[in-house]
Tab-separated table of C-alpha atoms in Angstrom:
chain	number	residue	atom	x	y	z
A	1455	UNK	CA	29.408	19.098	46.564
A	1456	UNK	CA	32.249	18.856	48.879
A	1457	UNK	CA	34.394	16.340	47.235
A	1458	UNK	CA	37.286	17.882	44.993
A	1459	UNK	CA	36.731	16.157	41.306
A	1460	UNK	CA	39.007	14.982	38.912
A	1461	UNK	CA	38.563	14.613	35.491
A	1462	UNK	CA	41.067	12.931	33.298
A	1463	UNK	CA	39.670	13.004	29.303
A	1464	UNK	CA	37.745	16.253	29.831
A	1465	UNK	CA	38.399	16.607	26.542
A	1466	UNK	CA	36.684	13.774	25.142
A	1467	UNK	CA	32.864	13.946	23.940
A	1468	UNK	CA	31.742	12.040	27.326
A	1469	UNK	CA	34.344	14.680	29.345
A	1470	UNK	CA	32.589	17.823	28.001
A	1471	UNK	CA	28.891	16.513	28.733
A	1472	UNK	CA	30.199	15.761	31.977
A	1473	UNK	CA	31.717	19.070	32.493
A	1474	UNK	CA	28.381	20.581	30.855
A	1475	UNK	CA	26.213	18.896	32.946
A	1476	UNK	CA	28.382	19.339	36.049
A	1477	UNK	CA	28.016	22.776	35.752
A	1478	UNK	CA	24.080	23.337	35.705
A	1479	UNK	CA	23.971	22.127	39.300
A	1480	UNK	CA	27.333	23.898	40.342
A	1481	UNK	CA	29.532	20.515	39.672
A	1482	UNK	CA	33.295	21.607	38.868
A	1483	UNK	CA	35.536	19.526	37.661
A	1484	UNK	CA	39.837	19.718	37.709
A	1485	UNK	CA	40.201	19.400	34.244
A	1486	UNK	CA	43.621	18.903	33.455
A	1487	UNK	CA	45.396	18.137	30.128
A	1488	UNK	CA	48.118	15.356	29.754
A	1489	UNK	CA	51.812	16.765	29.457
A	1490	UNK	CA	52.273	15.113	26.437
A	1491	UNK	CA	50.131	13.081	23.931
A	1492	UNK	CA	48.095	11.413	26.563
A	1493	UNK	CA	48.464	10.360	30.017
A	1494	UNK	CA	51.469	7.650	31.121
A	1495	UNK	CA	52.539	6.298	34.392
A	1496	UNK	CA	55.028	8.722	34.690
A	1497	UNK	CA	52.457	12.239	34.577
A	1498	UNK	CA	49.897	11.307	36.347
A	1499	UNK	CA	52.278	10.779	39.362
A	1500	UNK	CA	53.280	13.986	39.571
A	1501	UNK	CA	49.658	14.958	38.770
A	1502	UNK	CA	48.317	13.500	41.756
A	1503	UNK	CA	50.546	14.371	43.910
A	1504	UNK	CA	50.240	18.016	43.199
A	1505	UNK	CA	46.648	17.747	43.139
A	1506	UNK	CA	45.511	15.572	45.698
A	1507	UNK	CA	41.609	14.841	44.444
A	1508	UNK	CA	38.917	13.317	46.095
A	1509	UNK	CA	37.614	11.325	43.204
A	1510	UNK	CA	38.937	10.488	39.995
A	1511	UNK	CA	37.157	10.132	36.741
A	1512	UNK	CA	38.832	8.214	34.474
A	1513	UNK	CA	38.022	8.621	30.622
A	1514	UNK	CA	41.615	9.303	29.480
A	1515	UNK	CA	41.159	7.249	27.056
A	1516	UNK	CA	37.341	7.436	26.318
A	1517	UNK	CA	37.659	7.319	22.275
A	1518	UNK	CA	39.515	4.110	22.393
A	1519	UNK	CA	37.365	1.942	24.572
A	1520	UNK	CA	34.452	3.439	23.516
A	1521	UNK	CA	34.292	4.844	19.759
A	1522	UNK	CA	37.095	3.475	17.977
A	1523	UNK	CA	36.460	0.734	15.369
A	1524	UNK	CA	39.934	-0.438	15.612
A	1525	UNK	CA	42.733	0.083	18.614
A	1526	UNK	CA	46.009	-1.331	18.507
A	1527	UNK	CA	46.486	-3.880	21.085
A	1528	UNK	CA	50.185	-2.368	22.336
A	1529	UNK	CA	48.396	0.721	23.057
A	1530	UNK	CA	45.960	-1.514	24.988
A	1531	UNK	CA	48.557	-2.532	27.037
A	1532	UNK	CA	50.513	0.625	27.690
A	1533	UNK	CA	46.744	2.058	29.059
A	1534	UNK	CA	46.199	-0.781	31.483
A	1535	UNK	CA	49.831	0.014	32.849
A	1536	UNK	CA	48.396	3.649	33.018
A	1537	UNK	CA	45.446	2.971	34.369
A	1538	UNK	CA	47.254	0.159	37.061
A	1539	UNK	CA	49.572	3.307	38.228
A	1540	UNK	CA	46.074	5.574	38.290
A	1541	UNK	CA	44.907	2.689	40.867
A	1542	UNK	CA	47.730	2.674	42.915
A	1543	UNK	CA	48.038	6.242	43.231
A	1544	UNK	CA	44.125	6.588	43.818
A	1545	UNK	CA	44.787	3.921	46.811
A	1546	UNK	CA	47.928	5.639	48.449
A	1547	UNK	CA	46.425	8.522	48.768
A	1548	UNK	CA	43.071	7.842	49.495
A	1549	UNK	CA	41.441	8.993	46.338
A	1550	UNK	CA	37.861	7.369	45.055
A	1551	UNK	CA	38.672	5.609	41.326
A	1552	UNK	CA	35.561	5.686	38.888
A	1553	UNK	CA	36.654	3.502	35.924
A	1554	UNK	CA	34.152	2.884	32.795
A	1555	UNK	CA	34.473	-0.263	31.148
A	1556	UNK	CA	32.027	-1.622	29.253
A	1557	UNK	CA	29.136	-4.724	27.669
A	1558	UNK	CA	32.287	-5.710	25.792
A	1559	UNK	CA	33.597	-7.963	29.115
A	1560	UNK	CA	30.900	-10.368	28.297
A	1561	UNK	CA	31.175	-12.914	24.958
A	1562	UNK	CA	27.389	-12.218	23.498
A	1563	UNK	CA	26.849	-15.887	24.092
A	1564	UNK	CA	23.457	-15.511	25.923
A	1565	UNK	CA	19.854	-13.918	25.235
A	1566	UNK	CA	19.269	-12.654	28.342
A	1567	UNK	CA	20.737	-9.480	29.978
A	1568	UNK	CA	24.082	-9.947	31.851
A	1569	UNK	CA	24.195	-8.707	35.341
A	1570	UNK	CA	27.370	-7.734	37.752
A	1571	UNK	CA	27.673	-11.451	39.028
A	1572	UNK	CA	28.080	-12.489	35.513
A	1573	UNK	CA	31.339	-14.342	34.290
A	1574	UNK	CA	33.102	-11.820	31.817
A	1575	UNK	CA	34.526	-13.637	28.728
A	1576	UNK	CA	35.659	-11.590	25.947
A	1577	UNK	CA	36.398	-12.158	22.719
A	1578	UNK	CA	38.621	-9.687	21.209
A	1579	UNK	CA	41.690	-7.700	22.225
A	1580	UNK	CA	39.018	-4.678	23.239
A	1581	UNK	CA	37.275	-6.817	25.561
A	1582	UNK	CA	40.375	-8.408	26.945
A	1583	UNK	CA	41.798	-4.724	27.954
A	1584	UNK	CA	38.685	-3.164	29.874
A	1585	UNK	CA	38.567	-6.602	31.432
A	1586	UNK	CA	41.848	-6.736	32.558
A	1587	UNK	CA	41.749	-2.982	33.863
A	1588	UNK	CA	38.791	-3.717	35.758
A	1589	UNK	CA	40.789	-6.553	37.478
A	1590	UNK	CA	43.752	-4.060	38.278
A	1591	UNK	CA	40.896	-1.615	40.034
A	1592	UNK	CA	39.351	-4.361	42.174
A	1593	UNK	CA	42.883	-5.493	43.294
A	1594	UNK	CA	44.808	-1.876	43.721
A	1595	UNK	CA	41.874	0.035	44.568
A	1596	UNK	CA	39.206	-0.752	46.931
A	1597	UNK	CA	37.525	2.504	46.625
A	1598	UNK	CA	36.102	2.102	43.239
A	1599	UNK	CA	33.161	2.390	40.946
A	1600	UNK	CA	33.588	0.441	38.054
A	1601	UNK	CA	30.735	1.346	35.489
A	1602	UNK	CA	29.797	-0.617	32.550
A	1603	UNK	CA	27.927	0.700	29.853
A	1604	UNK	CA	26.027	-0.373	26.619
A	1605	UNK	CA	26.726	1.610	23.051
A	1606	UNK	CA	27.957	5.134	24.254
A	1607	UNK	CA	26.938	7.500	21.328
A	1608	UNK	CA	28.240	10.845	21.108
A	1609	UNK	CA	28.034	13.821	18.278
A	1610	UNK	CA	31.992	13.397	17.528
A	1611	UNK	CA	32.669	13.298	13.916
A	1612	UNK	CA	34.559	10.191	14.469
A	1613	UNK	CA	32.770	8.428	16.654
A	1614	UNK	CA	30.235	5.634	15.713
A	1615	UNK	CA	27.064	7.763	15.479
A	1616	UNK	CA	29.665	10.029	13.276
A	1617	UNK	CA	30.889	7.255	10.762
A	1618	UNK	CA	27.205	6.250	10.454
A	1619	UNK	CA	25.808	9.706	9.943
A	1620	UNK	CA	29.221	10.650	7.626
A	1621	UNK	CA	27.876	7.116	5.240
A	1622	UNK	CA	24.223	8.124	5.403
A	1623	UNK	CA	25.395	11.256	3.804
A	1624	UNK	CA	27.312	9.881	0.857
A	1625	UNK	CA	24.085	7.634	0.137
A	1626	UNK	CA	26.538	4.520	1.094
A	1627	UNK	CA	24.596	1.251	1.707
A	1628	UNK	CA	24.149	0.801	5.307
A	1629	UNK	CA	24.494	-2.667	6.163
A	1630	UNK	CA	23.132	-3.315	10.042
A	1631	UNK	CA	22.722	-6.519	12.260
A	1632	UNK	CA	19.139	-7.166	12.662
A	1633	UNK	CA	20.371	-10.399	15.101
A	1634	UNK	CA	22.832	-8.096	17.043
A	1635	UNK	CA	21.837	-6.632	20.405
A	1636	UNK	CA	22.421	-4.215	23.052
A	1637	UNK	CA	21.131	-0.681	25.155
A	1638	UNK	CA	21.949	2.483	22.592
A	1639	UNK	CA	23.290	5.473	25.359
A	1640	UNK	CA	23.479	8.842	24.681
A	1641	UNK	CA	26.291	10.514	25.965
A	1642	UNK	CA	24.412	13.270	28.111
A	1643	UNK	CA	22.469	9.838	29.905
A	1644	UNK	CA	25.632	8.620	31.114
A	1645	UNK	CA	27.301	11.732	31.860
A	1646	UNK	CA	23.516	11.665	34.069
A	1647	UNK	CA	24.849	8.557	35.753
A	1648	UNK	CA	28.438	9.650	36.523
A	1649	UNK	CA	27.036	12.675	38.478
A	1650	UNK	CA	24.382	10.702	39.894
A	1651	UNK	CA	26.811	8.231	41.368
A	1652	UNK	CA	29.402	11.281	42.139
A	1653	UNK	CA	26.908	12.708	44.197
A	1654	UNK	CA	26.062	9.785	46.024
A	1655	UNK	CA	29.422	9.245	46.981
A	1656	UNK	CA	29.609	13.088	47.978
A	1657	UNK	CA	27.839	11.732	50.705
A	1658	UNK	CA	30.183	9.470	52.299
A	1659	UNK	CA	28.295	6.658	51.174
A	1660	UNK	CA	30.489	3.583	50.527
A	1661	UNK	CA	28.816	1.844	47.509
A	1662	UNK	CA	32.194	0.350	46.272
A	1663	UNK	CA	31.917	-2.198	43.473
A	1664	UNK	CA	30.799	-2.802	39.683
A	1665	UNK	CA	27.487	-1.460	37.894
A	1666	UNK	CA	26.025	-1.950	34.857
A	1667	UNK	CA	24.048	1.000	32.599
A	1668	UNK	CA	22.127	0.760	29.682
A	1669	UNK	CA	19.559	3.276	28.728
A	1670	UNK	CA	15.613	1.505	28.474
A	1671	UNK	CA	14.827	-0.765	25.712
A	1672	UNK	CA	17.260	-2.811	24.489
A	1673	UNK	CA	17.780	-3.093	20.597
A	1674	UNK	CA	18.824	-4.532	17.293
A	1675	UNK	CA	21.633	-2.471	15.429
A	1676	UNK	CA	19.619	-2.454	12.253
A	1677	UNK	CA	16.439	-0.662	14.551
A	1678	UNK	CA	18.749	1.983	16.102
A	1679	UNK	CA	20.026	2.724	12.501
A	1680	UNK	CA	16.856	3.023	11.309
A	1681	UNK	CA	15.681	5.371	14.191
A	1682	UNK	CA	18.670	7.606	13.425
A	1683	UNK	CA	17.949	7.782	9.714
A	1684	UNK	CA	14.320	8.865	10.614
A	1685	UNK	CA	15.740	11.529	13.449
A	1686	UNK	CA	18.660	12.597	10.771
A	1687	UNK	CA	15.421	13.133	8.200
A	1688	UNK	CA	14.399	15.930	10.981
A	1689	UNK	CA	17.171	17.627	10.842
A	1690	UNK	CA	19.036	17.817	7.294
A	1691	UNK	CA	18.084	16.629	3.774
A	1692	UNK	CA	19.370	13.138	3.099
A	1693	UNK	CA	19.869	11.052	0.153
A	1694	UNK	CA	18.033	8.110	-0.134
A	1695	UNK	CA	19.137	5.169	2.346
A	1696	UNK	CA	19.411	1.627	1.372
A	1697	UNK	CA	19.290	0.009	4.411
A	1698	UNK	CA	20.736	-3.843	4.040
A	1699	UNK	CA	19.685	-6.108	6.534
A	1700	UNK	CA	22.512	-8.565	7.682
A	1701	UNK	CA	23.352	-11.204	10.017
A	1702	UNK	CA	25.565	-10.973	13.087
A	1703	UNK	CA	27.651	-13.232	12.018
A	1704	UNK	CA	28.283	-11.939	8.610
A	1705	UNK	CA	29.262	-8.208	10.451
A	1706	UNK	CA	33.081	-7.861	9.901
A	1707	UNK	CA	33.709	-7.961	13.077
A	1708	UNK	CA	31.585	-10.500	14.590
A	1709	UNK	CA	34.618	-12.061	15.876
A	1710	UNK	CA	35.065	-8.908	18.644
A	1711	UNK	CA	31.904	-7.879	18.847
A	1712	UNK	CA	29.436	-9.450	21.161
A	1713	UNK	CA	25.743	-10.407	19.624
A	1714	UNK	CA	23.867	-9.760	22.506
A	1715	UNK	CA	25.146	-6.970	24.774
A	1716	UNK	CA	22.163	-6.113	26.755
A	1717	UNK	CA	22.957	-5.222	30.405
A	1718	UNK	CA	20.370	-5.613	33.460
A	1719	UNK	CA	20.442	-2.510	34.970
A	1720	UNK	CA	18.867	-3.486	38.289
A	1721	UNK	CA	21.776	-2.948	40.933
A	1722	UNK	CA	22.382	0.393	40.066
A	1723	UNK	CA	18.718	1.400	40.393
A	1724	UNK	CA	18.785	-0.252	43.939
A	1725	UNK	CA	22.121	0.949	45.051
A	1726	UNK	CA	22.054	4.329	43.492
A	1727	UNK	CA	18.439	5.117	42.700
A	1728	UNK	CA	19.364	5.363	38.641
A	1729	UNK	CA	16.871	4.693	36.348
A	1730	UNK	CA	17.371	4.090	32.924
A	1731	UNK	CA	15.883	6.648	30.415
A	1732	UNK	CA	14.749	6.025	26.726
A	1733	UNK	CA	17.231	6.273	24.468
A	1734	UNK	CA	14.372	7.477	21.657
A	1735	UNK	CA	14.703	10.584	23.943
A	1736	UNK	CA	17.690	11.664	24.018
A	1737	UNK	CA	18.632	11.131	20.001
A	1738	UNK	CA	17.044	14.239	18.556
A	1739	UNK	CA	19.317	16.624	20.303
A	1740	UNK	CA	22.510	14.305	19.926
A	1741	UNK	CA	21.802	14.334	15.976
A	1742	UNK	CA	20.942	17.811	16.344
A	1743	UNK	CA	24.271	18.712	18.155
A	1744	UNK	CA	26.486	16.628	15.603
A	1745	UNK	CA	25.089	18.222	12.445
A	1746	UNK	CA	25.733	21.690	14.521
A	1747	UNK	CA	29.291	21.064	15.559
A	1748	UNK	CA	30.357	17.850	14.573
A	1749	UNK	CA	29.781	18.053	10.876
A	1750	UNK	CA	31.051	21.248	11.063
C-alpha cells in the first residue's frame, strides 16, 4: 500500500476489525485517538495539518451511526459540523475521504432493493443526519467514496447484536419484526469491503462516488434473530427463547426505521469487484468473539 491511511475511530468495533484485517495484508493505519471525548473541528484541523495522510476512513462516530438505539439530535448536529470540517480539510490537503453511511437514508417504502440512483428520503433524525453528511462530503470533497451499508452486526457488548444476546441470556421474550427486511452485514465483512476499496484507490483509480454494500441474501429481522439464537446455542447454554413475530408497524421504532432497507450491490461489484458474501457464514465467528470477549 503506497498511500498513508488514517483511520478515525480506530477503537470502534469496525475500526478494530479494519486494523486486524489490514495487518493480515501488511496494510497499516494511523489511528490517532481524539484529544477529548470525540473529534471536533479544531482537533481535526490540527491533526490533518500535522499528519497529511493520503486517505482518511471516517469511523469517528461509528457507534452512534450504526449501533446506538437512539442518538440525541444535538449530538448528530455536532457530528455533522465535524464531518463538514473534515471534508473541507480533505479537499484543502488533497486527501481522499471514505465516509460511511447506511440504508437509513431511505424511507423503506419500496419492496425492491435500493440502488445508488434512488432518491433518499430519511424517516428519522439519524437517517437525515447521515444524508446531510453525505451531501456535505459530495459538495466539499470531490475525491470521496460514500459507502452505504446494511445492518452492521459487531461483537460489542452494547451494539445491536449485544443487546439482542443480553435479552436472550436473561430469557426475555424476543419480539421480532417478520415483515422488516434488510441485509445483515457482519463487521468483518464490512472491513473487507473497505479494504478492497482502499486497495483500488491505491492504484490511482479515480472511482469516486456513492456505493452500496449489503451481504448476500436479504432477510427479515425475525429470520435473522432465529438464526442468531440457533448459532448462539451452539456456543452457550441459554434459557428457552420465546420468539414472538411482530409486524413492522407495531414496533416501537417503526417511525424511524425503514421497513424495507435492502440494498442493491451491482455498482460496487462492477466498479470495485466486491462480491457480496453470505452473512450466515460470518455469524458463527462473530458470536464466538462476542461470547469470548464482548460478554466478559
